Amino acid sequence: MTAPLRKVVTGAPWEEQFGYSRAVELPNGTVLVAGCTSVVDGQIADGGPYEQTVNAFDVAFGALKQLGLGAEHVVRTRMYITHARDVDEVGRAHKELFDAVRPAASMIIVSGFVDPRLVVEVEVEAYRSDAE
């Protein structure tokens, strides 16, 4: 029998409004974390690209924590940014958070997000080995 999917719902307003889970763990140990932004307690956190990136990854880490995982389990990240000028600051935040982990990573420039004050959105994929 195949193990059921495990889902993380954090109560963020868009999860209910748009019908998605913050994270889903597949039976093979792969964990997919939905796009995360710098929204804390329903408000966009202060700060520039660096701070927004750290906050967005903290949201993703919170979802991973609910599944018993941490940054060391991350195997892939995607960073969506609205301006090429933010590459260095977003990259600096990523390096500080993942330098020891070194996941596969992509940084993609997009035209915008649901709120123009947001300059970065991140996605995370993690993996739980059979040994855990």
PDB file of C-alpha atoms in Angstrom:
ATOM      1  CA  MET A   1       0.000   0.000   0.000  1.00  0.00           C
ATOM      2  CA  THR A   2       1.308   3.448  -0.890  1.00  0.00           C
ATOM      3  CA  ALA A   3       1.832   5.875   1.974  1.00  0.00           C
ATOM      4  CA  PRO A   4      -0.559   8.830   1.945  1.00  0.00           C
ATOM      5  CA  LEU A   5       0.558  12.338   1.079  1.00  0.00           C
ATOM      6  CA  ARG A   6       1.338  14.508   4.087  1.00  0.00           C
ATOM      7  CA  LYS A   7       0.258  18.133   3.790  1.00  0.00           C
ATOM      8  CA  VAL A   8       1.134  21.266   5.714  1.00  0.00           C
ATOM      9  CA  VAL A   9      -1.431  24.037   5.976  1.00  0.00           C
ATOM     10  CA  THR A  10      -0.338  27.145   7.853  1.00  0.00           C
ATOM     11  CA  GLY A  11      -3.543  29.156   7.757  1.00  0.00           C
ATOM     12  CA  ALA A  12      -2.143  31.838   5.475  1.00  0.00           C
ATOM     13  CA  PRO A  13      -5.075  33.610   3.780  1.00  0.00           C
ATOM     14  CA  TRP A  14      -4.057  32.689   0.224  1.00  0.00           C
ATOM     15  CA  GLU A  15      -3.953  28.973   1.093  1.00  0.00           C
ATOM     16  CA  GLU A  16      -7.679  28.993   1.776  1.00  0.00           C
ATOM     17  CA  GLN A  17      -8.562  31.527  -0.911  1.00  0.00           C
ATOM     18  CA  PHE A  18      -6.707  29.685  -3.682  1.00  0.00           C
ATOM     19  CA  GLY A  19      -6.985  26.116  -2.368  1.00  0.00           C
ATOM     20  CA  TYR A  20      -3.411  24.977  -1.824  1.00  0.00           C
ATOM     21  CA  SER A  21      -1.143  23.524   0.851  1.00  0.00           C
ATOM     22  CA  ARG A  22       2.048  25.243   2.009  1.00  0.00           C
ATOM     23  CA  ALA A  23       3.906  21.940   1.612  1.00  0.00           C
ATOM     24  CA  VAL A  24       3.242  18.407   0.429  1.00  0.00           C
ATOM     25  CA  GLU A  25       5.371  15.374   1.258  1.00  0.00           C
ATOM     26  CA  LEU A  26       5.251  12.631  -1.355  1.00  0.00           C
ATOM     27  CA  PRO A  27       5.518   8.945  -0.390  1.00  0.00           C
ATOM     28  CA  ASN A  28       9.077   8.804  -1.804  1.00  0.00           C
ATOM     29  CA  GLY A  29      10.325  11.375   0.745  1.00  0.00           C
ATOM     30  CA  THR A  30      10.279  14.376  -1.569  1.00  0.00           C
ATOM     31  CA  VAL A  31       8.785  17.516  -0.019  1.00  0.00           C
ATOM     32  CA  LEU A  32       7.501  20.328  -2.216  1.00  0.00           C
ATOM     33  CA  VAL A  33       7.040  23.725  -0.588  1.00  0.00           C
ATOM     34  CA  ALA A  34       4.762  26.213  -2.332  1.00  0.00           C
ATOM     35  CA  GLY A  35       5.928  29.691  -3.225  1.00  0.00           C
ATOM     36  CA  CYS A  36       6.762  31.698  -0.105  1.00  0.00           C
ATOM     37  CA  THR A  37       7.007  35.457   0.198  1.00  0.00           C
ATOM     38  CA  SER A  38       7.933  37.893   2.925  1.00  0.00           C
ATOM     39  CA  VAL A  39       4.461  37.912   4.445  1.00  0.00           C
ATOM     40  CA  VAL A  40       4.542  37.560   8.226  1.00  0.00           C
ATOM     41  CA  ASP A  41       1.288  37.483  10.205  1.00  0.00           C
ATOM     42  CA  GLY A  42      -0.616  38.636   7.137  1.00  0.00           C
ATOM     43  CA  GLN A  43       1.607  41.683   6.561  1.00  0.00           C
ATOM     44  CA  ILE A  44       4.516  42.240   4.189  1.00  0.00           C
ATOM     45  CA  ALA A  45       7.617  42.436   6.366  1.00  0.00           C
ATOM     46  CA  ASP A  46       9.786  45.536   6.127  1.00  0.00           C
ATOM     47  CA  GLY A  47      13.057  45.413   4.276  1.00  0.00           C
ATOM     48  CA  GLY A  48      14.653  45.177   0.887  1.00  0.00           C
ATOM     49  CA  PRO A  49      15.484  42.189  -1.308  1.00  0.00           C
ATOM     50  CA  TYR A  50      17.891  40.625   1.197  1.00  0.00           C
ATOM     51  CA  GLU A  51      15.436  40.831   4.105  1.00  0.00           C
ATOM     52  CA  GLN A  52      12.505  39.667   1.974  1.00  0.00           C
ATOM     53  CA  THR A  53      14.537  36.648   0.840  1.00  0.00           C
ATOM     54  CA  VAL A  54      15.458  35.677   4.406  1.00  0.00           C
ATOM     55  CA  ASN A  55      11.827  36.093   5.510  1.00  0.00           C
ATOM     56  CA  ALA A  56      10.508  34.078   2.561  1.00  0.00           C
ATOM     57  CA  PHE A  57      12.900  31.204   3.258  1.00  0.00           C
ATOM     58  CA  ASP A  58      11.917  31.366   6.949  1.00  0.00           C
ATOM     59  CA  VAL A  59       8.313  30.744   5.873  1.00  0.00           C
ATOM     60  CA  ALA A  60       9.490  27.722   3.875  1.00  0.00           C
ATOM     61  CA  PHE A  61      11.609  26.485   6.805  1.00  0.00           C
ATOM     62  CA  GLY A  62       8.537  26.729   9.035  1.00  0.00           C
ATOM     63  CA  ALA A  63       6.657  24.370   6.708  1.00  0.00           C
ATOM     64  CA  LEU A  64       9.597  21.961   6.598  1.00  0.00           C
ATOM     65  CA  LYS A  65       9.828  22.020  10.392  1.00  0.00           C
ATOM     66  CA  GLN A  66       6.213  20.825  10.639  1.00  0.00           C
ATOM     67  CA  LEU A  67       7.356  17.739   8.714  1.00  0.00           C
ATOM     68  CA  GLY A  68      10.425  17.243  10.894  1.00  0.00           C
ATOM     69  CA  LEU A  69      12.874  18.599   8.318  1.00  0.00           C
ATOM     70  CA  GLY A  70      15.281  21.527   8.170  1.00  0.00           C
ATOM     71  CA  ALA A  71      17.460  23.495   5.775  1.00  0.00           C
ATOM     72  CA  GLU A  72      19.895  20.577   5.617  1.00  0.00           C
ATOM     73  CA  HIS A  73      17.224  18.537   3.800  1.00  0.00           C
ATOM     74  CA  VAL A  74      16.772  21.093   1.001  1.00  0.00           C
ATOM     75  CA  VAL A  75      17.868  19.798  -2.394  1.00  0.00           C
ATOM     76  CA  ARG A  76      16.513  22.536  -4.689  1.00  0.00           C
ATOM     77  CA  THR A  77      15.541  26.199  -4.428  1.00  0.00           C
ATOM     78  CA  ARG A  78      13.924  28.585  -6.854  1.00  0.00           C
ATOM     79  CA  MET A  79      14.071  32.334  -6.352  1.00  0.00           C
ATOM     80  CA  TYR A  80      11.741  34.498  -8.409  1.00  0.00           C
ATOM     81  CA  ILE A  81      12.697  38.176  -8.434  1.00  0.00           C
ATOM     82  CA  THR A  82      11.176  41.233 -10.083  1.00  0.00           C
ATOM     83  CA  HIS A  83      14.399  43.150 -10.820  1.00  0.00           C
ATOM     84  CA  ALA A  84      17.840  42.097 -12.052  1.00  0.00           C
ATOM     85  CA  ARG A  85      19.317  44.710  -9.717  1.00  0.00           C
ATOM     86  CA  ASP A  86      18.317  42.465  -6.777  1.00  0.00           C
ATOM     87  CA  VAL A  87      20.361  39.433  -7.883  1.00  0.00           C
ATOM     88  CA  ASP A  88      23.296  40.130  -5.559  1.00  0.00           C
ATOM     89  CA  GLU A  89      21.197  40.758  -2.426  1.00  0.00           C
ATOM     90  CA  VAL A  90      18.953  37.749  -3.015  1.00  0.00           C
ATOM     91  CA  GLY A  91      22.016  35.625  -3.799  1.00  0.00           C
ATOM     92  CA  ARG A  92      23.760  36.833  -0.626  1.00  0.00           C
ATOM     93  CA  ALA A  93      20.796  35.758   1.488  1.00  0.00           C
ATOM     94  CA  HIS A  94      20.683  32.372  -0.266  1.00  0.00           C
ATOM     95  CA  LYS A  95      24.412  31.821   0.321  1.00  0.00           C
ATOM     96  CA  GLU A  96      24.089  32.636   4.024  1.00  0.00           C
ATOM     97  CA  LEU A  97      21.204  30.200   4.428  1.00  0.00           C
ATOM     98  CA  PHE A  98      22.438  27.368   2.205  1.00  0.00           C
ATOM     99  CA  ASP A  99      26.216  27.623   1.836  1.00  0.00           C
ATOM    100  CA  ALA A 100      26.779  24.398   3.781  1.00  0.00           C
ATOM    101  CA  VAL A 101      23.902  22.610   2.008  1.00  0.00           C
ATOM    102  CA  ARG A 102      24.493  23.671  -1.612  1.00  0.00           C
ATOM    103  CA  PRO A 103      21.112  22.735  -3.138  1.00  0.00           C
ATOM    104  CA  ALA A 104      20.460  23.010  -6.851  1.00  0.00           C
ATOM    105  CA  ALA A 105      19.181  26.564  -7.345  1.00  0.00           C
ATOM    106  CA  SER A 106      17.574  28.808  -9.922  1.00  0.00           C
ATOM    107  CA  MET A 107      16.966  32.561  -9.912  1.00  0.00           C
ATOM    108  CA  ILE A 108      14.348  33.742 -12.375  1.00  0.00           C
ATOM    109  CA  ILE A 109      13.261  37.278 -13.211  1.00  0.00           C
ATOM    110  CA  VAL A 110       9.481  37.686 -13.409  1.00  0.00           C
ATOM    111  CA  SER A 111       7.236  40.629 -14.189  1.00  0.00           C
ATOM    112  CA  GLY A 112       5.680  40.905 -10.727  1.00  0.00           C
ATOM    113  CA  PHE A 113       3.787  39.383  -7.818  1.00  0.00           C
ATOM    114  CA  VAL A 114       0.310  39.759  -6.312  1.00  0.00           C
ATOM    115  CA  ASP A 115       1.501  42.778  -4.336  1.00  0.00           C
ATOM    116  CA  PRO A 116       3.985  45.204  -5.945  1.00  0.00           C
ATOM    117  CA  ARG A 117       5.830  45.648  -2.632  1.00  0.00           C
ATOM    118  CA  LEU A 118       7.029  42.050  -2.891  1.00  0.00           C
ATOM    119  CA  VAL A 119      10.311  41.684  -4.791  1.00  0.00           C
ATOM    120  CA  VAL A 120      11.062  37.980  -4.222  1.00  0.00           C
ATOM    121  CA  GLU A 121       9.230  34.681  -3.916  1.00  0.00           C
ATOM    122  CA  VAL A 122      10.953  31.376  -3.180  1.00  0.00           C
ATOM    123  CA  GLU A 123      10.150  27.704  -3.630  1.00  0.00           C
ATOM    124  CA  VAL A 124      11.906  24.844  -1.868  1.00  0.00           C
ATOM    125  CA  GLU A 125      12.171  21.130  -2.500  1.00  0.00           C
ATOM    126  CA  ALA A 126      13.505  18.882   0.247  1.00  0.00           C
ATOM    127  CA  TYR A 127      14.144  15.194   0.613  1.00  0.00           C
ATOM    128  CA  ARG A 128      13.712  12.802   3.528  1.00  0.00           C
ATOM    129  CA  SER A 129      15.856   9.679   3.121  1.00  0.00           C
ATOM    130  CA  ASP A 130      14.641   6.221   4.137  1.00  0.00           C
ATOM    131  CA  ALA A 131      17.143   6.343   7.004  1.00  0.00           C
ATOM    132  CA  GLU A 132      15.244   9.174   8.753  1.00  0.00           C
TER     133      GLU A 132
END
